[in-house]
Coordinates of C-alpha atoms in Angstrom, one line a residue:
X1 CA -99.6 -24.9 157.0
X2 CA -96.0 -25.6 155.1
X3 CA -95.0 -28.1 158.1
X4 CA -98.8 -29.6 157.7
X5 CA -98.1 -30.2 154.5
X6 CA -94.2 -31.4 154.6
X7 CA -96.0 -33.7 157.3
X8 CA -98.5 -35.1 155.1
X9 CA -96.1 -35.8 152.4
X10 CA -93.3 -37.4 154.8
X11 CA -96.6 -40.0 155.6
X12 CA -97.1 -40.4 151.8
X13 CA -93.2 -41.2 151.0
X14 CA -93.2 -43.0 153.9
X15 CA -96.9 -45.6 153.3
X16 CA -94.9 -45.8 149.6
X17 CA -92.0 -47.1 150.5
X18 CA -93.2 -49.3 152.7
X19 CA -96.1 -50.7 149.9
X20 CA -93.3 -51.4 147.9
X21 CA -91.2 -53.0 150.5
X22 CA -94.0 -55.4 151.5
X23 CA -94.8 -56.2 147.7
X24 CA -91.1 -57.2 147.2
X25 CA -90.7 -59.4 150.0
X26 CA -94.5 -60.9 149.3
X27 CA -92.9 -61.6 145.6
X28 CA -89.3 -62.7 147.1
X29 CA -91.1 -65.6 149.7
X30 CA -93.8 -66.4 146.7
X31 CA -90.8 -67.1 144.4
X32 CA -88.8 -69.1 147.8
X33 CA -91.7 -70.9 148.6
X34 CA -92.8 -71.4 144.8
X35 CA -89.8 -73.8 143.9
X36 CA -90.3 -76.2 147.0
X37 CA -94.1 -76.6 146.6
X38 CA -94.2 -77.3 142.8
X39 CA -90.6 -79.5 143.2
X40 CA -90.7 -82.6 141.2
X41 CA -89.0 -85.1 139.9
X42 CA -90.6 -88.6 137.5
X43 CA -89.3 -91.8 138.4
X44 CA -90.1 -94.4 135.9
X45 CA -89.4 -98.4 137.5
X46 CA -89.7 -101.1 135.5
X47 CA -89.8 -105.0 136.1
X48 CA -89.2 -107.9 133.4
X49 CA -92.3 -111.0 133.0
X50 CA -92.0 -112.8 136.8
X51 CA -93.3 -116.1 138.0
X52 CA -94.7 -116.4 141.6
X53 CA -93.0 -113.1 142.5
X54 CA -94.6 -110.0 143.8
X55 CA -93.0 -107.0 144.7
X56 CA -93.0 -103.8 146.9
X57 CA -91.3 -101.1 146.1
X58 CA -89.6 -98.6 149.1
X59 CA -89.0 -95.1 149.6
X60 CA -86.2 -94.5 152.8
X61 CA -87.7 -98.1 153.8
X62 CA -91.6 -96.9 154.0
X63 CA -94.0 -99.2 151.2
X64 CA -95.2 -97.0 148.6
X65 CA -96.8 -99.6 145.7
X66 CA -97.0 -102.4 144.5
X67 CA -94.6 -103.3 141.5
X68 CA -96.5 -107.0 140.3
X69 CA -98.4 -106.9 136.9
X70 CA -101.4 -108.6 136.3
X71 CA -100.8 -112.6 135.9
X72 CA -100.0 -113.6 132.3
X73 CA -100.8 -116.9 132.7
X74 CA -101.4 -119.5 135.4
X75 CA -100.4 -122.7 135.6
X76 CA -102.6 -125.3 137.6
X77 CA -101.0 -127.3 140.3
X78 CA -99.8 -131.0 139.1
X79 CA -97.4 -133.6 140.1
X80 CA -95.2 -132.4 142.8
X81 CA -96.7 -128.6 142.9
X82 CA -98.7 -127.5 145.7
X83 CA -99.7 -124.6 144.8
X84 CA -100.7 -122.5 141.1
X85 CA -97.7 -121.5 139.2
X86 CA -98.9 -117.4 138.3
X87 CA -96.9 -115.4 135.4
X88 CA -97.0 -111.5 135.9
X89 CA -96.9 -109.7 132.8
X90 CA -93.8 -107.1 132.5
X91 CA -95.2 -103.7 133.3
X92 CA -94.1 -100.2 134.5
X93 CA -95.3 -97.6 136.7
X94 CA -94.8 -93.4 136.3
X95 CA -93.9 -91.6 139.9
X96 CA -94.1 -88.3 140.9
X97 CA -91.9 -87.4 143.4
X98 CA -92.4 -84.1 145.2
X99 CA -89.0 -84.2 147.6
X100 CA -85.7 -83.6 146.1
X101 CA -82.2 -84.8 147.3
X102 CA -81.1 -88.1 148.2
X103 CA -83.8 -91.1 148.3
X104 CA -83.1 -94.8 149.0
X105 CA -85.5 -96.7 146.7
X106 CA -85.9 -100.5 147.2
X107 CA -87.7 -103.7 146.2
X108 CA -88.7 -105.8 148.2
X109 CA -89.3 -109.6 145.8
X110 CA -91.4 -112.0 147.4
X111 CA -91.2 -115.3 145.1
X112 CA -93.2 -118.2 146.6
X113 CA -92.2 -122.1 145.3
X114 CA -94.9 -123.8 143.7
X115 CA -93.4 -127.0 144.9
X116 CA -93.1 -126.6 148.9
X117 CA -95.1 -123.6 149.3
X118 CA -91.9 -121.9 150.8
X119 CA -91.6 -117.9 150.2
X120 CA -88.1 -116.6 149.8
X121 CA -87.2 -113.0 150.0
X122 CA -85.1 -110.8 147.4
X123 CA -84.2 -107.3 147.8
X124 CA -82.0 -104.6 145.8
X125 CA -81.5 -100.7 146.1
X126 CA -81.0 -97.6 144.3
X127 CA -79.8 -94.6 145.8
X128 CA -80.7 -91.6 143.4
X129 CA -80.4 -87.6 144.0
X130 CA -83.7 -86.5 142.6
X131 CA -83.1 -82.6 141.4
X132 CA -86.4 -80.7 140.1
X133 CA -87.5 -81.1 136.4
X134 CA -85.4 -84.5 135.8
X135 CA -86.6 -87.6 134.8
X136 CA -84.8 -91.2 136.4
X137 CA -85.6 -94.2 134.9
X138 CA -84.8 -97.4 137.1
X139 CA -84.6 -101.6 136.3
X140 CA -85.6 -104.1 138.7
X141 CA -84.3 -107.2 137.4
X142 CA -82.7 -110.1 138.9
X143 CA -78.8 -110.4 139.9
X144 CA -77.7 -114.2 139.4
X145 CA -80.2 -116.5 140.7
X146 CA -81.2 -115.5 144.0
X147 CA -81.0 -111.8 144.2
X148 CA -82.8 -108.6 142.8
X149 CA -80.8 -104.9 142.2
X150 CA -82.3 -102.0 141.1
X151 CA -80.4 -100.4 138.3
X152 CA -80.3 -97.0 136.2
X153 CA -81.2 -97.1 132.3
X154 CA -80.7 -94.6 130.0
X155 CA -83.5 -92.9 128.4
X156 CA -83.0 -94.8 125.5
X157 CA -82.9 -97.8 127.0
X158 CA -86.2 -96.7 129.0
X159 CA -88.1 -95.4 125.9
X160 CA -87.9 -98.8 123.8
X161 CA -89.4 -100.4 126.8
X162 CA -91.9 -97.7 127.2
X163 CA -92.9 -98.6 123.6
X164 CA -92.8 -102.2 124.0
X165 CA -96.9 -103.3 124.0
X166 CA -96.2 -106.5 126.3
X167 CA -95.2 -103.8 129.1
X168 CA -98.0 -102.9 131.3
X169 CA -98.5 -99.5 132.6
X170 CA -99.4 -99.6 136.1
X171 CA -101.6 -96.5 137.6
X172 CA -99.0 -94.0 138.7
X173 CA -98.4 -92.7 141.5
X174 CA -98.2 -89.4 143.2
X175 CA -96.2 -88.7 146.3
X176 CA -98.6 -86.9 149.1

């Protein structure tokens, strides 16, 4: 009967230990796993007032949105214009970025002359190291006369635009 019962309670210690094994490593890949699926980091892009240009933005060279606000004002064609002469209004656009590490973002500036109907192609880049729980704010703006970069702004710099009523927010966007 004593080795029945020394048995019984070997099984006990023995279904304890390993409850509380499984329950640790259940907790240890919930907290591994935890960090990667709610990742995120906010990107916030920006773009000044454009005429005749639309834009695509890029992620590692795959189109993601569409950076072009809604037209400001249009201006019929006359005299030597072929075509309508459109004015974007500035806007923005929020991201939500689920990956972390290094992304290549680019736009991709399409400006078509009103004159000749010709469409010329811009482009810039921004390389940035999304981490978790940060917030990037990035500039698409023009770099002399026939260029486009993609540059960093502070947060200060960021929030006075962000206040600024002629800027347009754009629906934002969610990485899948």
């Amino acid at each position: 009967a004593d080795s029945m019962f020394n048995f019984n309670l070997s099984v006990k210690i023995y279904r304890s230990i390993v409850k509380k094994t499984y329950t640790t490593f259940l907790f240890f890949l919930l907290g591994v796993f935890s960090t990667s699926i709610f990742a995120q980091s906010t990107v916030y892009f920006f773009i000044k007032s454009t005429g005749n240009l639309t834009t695509t933005i890029k992620q590692n060279g795959k189109d993601i949105f569409d950076m072009t606000g809604p037209i400001k004002k249009t201006i019929k064609p006359s005299g030597n214009m072929q075509l309508p002469f459109n004015q974007y209004a500035p806007c923005y656009r929020k991201c939500i970025f689920k990956n972390e590490g290094k992304i290549l973002f680019s736009a991709e500036c399409k400006h078509i002359n009103a004159v000749n109907g010709k469409i010329s192609t811009m482009a810039g880049e921004i390389q940035l190291n999304l981490t978790s729980g940060s917030t990037y704010y990035v500039s698409i703006t023009n770099k002399g006369l026939n260029d486009m970069q993609l540059k960093n702004l502070t947060e200060k710099e960021a929030e006075k635009l962000l206040k600024n009523k002629k800027y347009v927010a754009l629906p934002e966007y969610i990485e899948q």
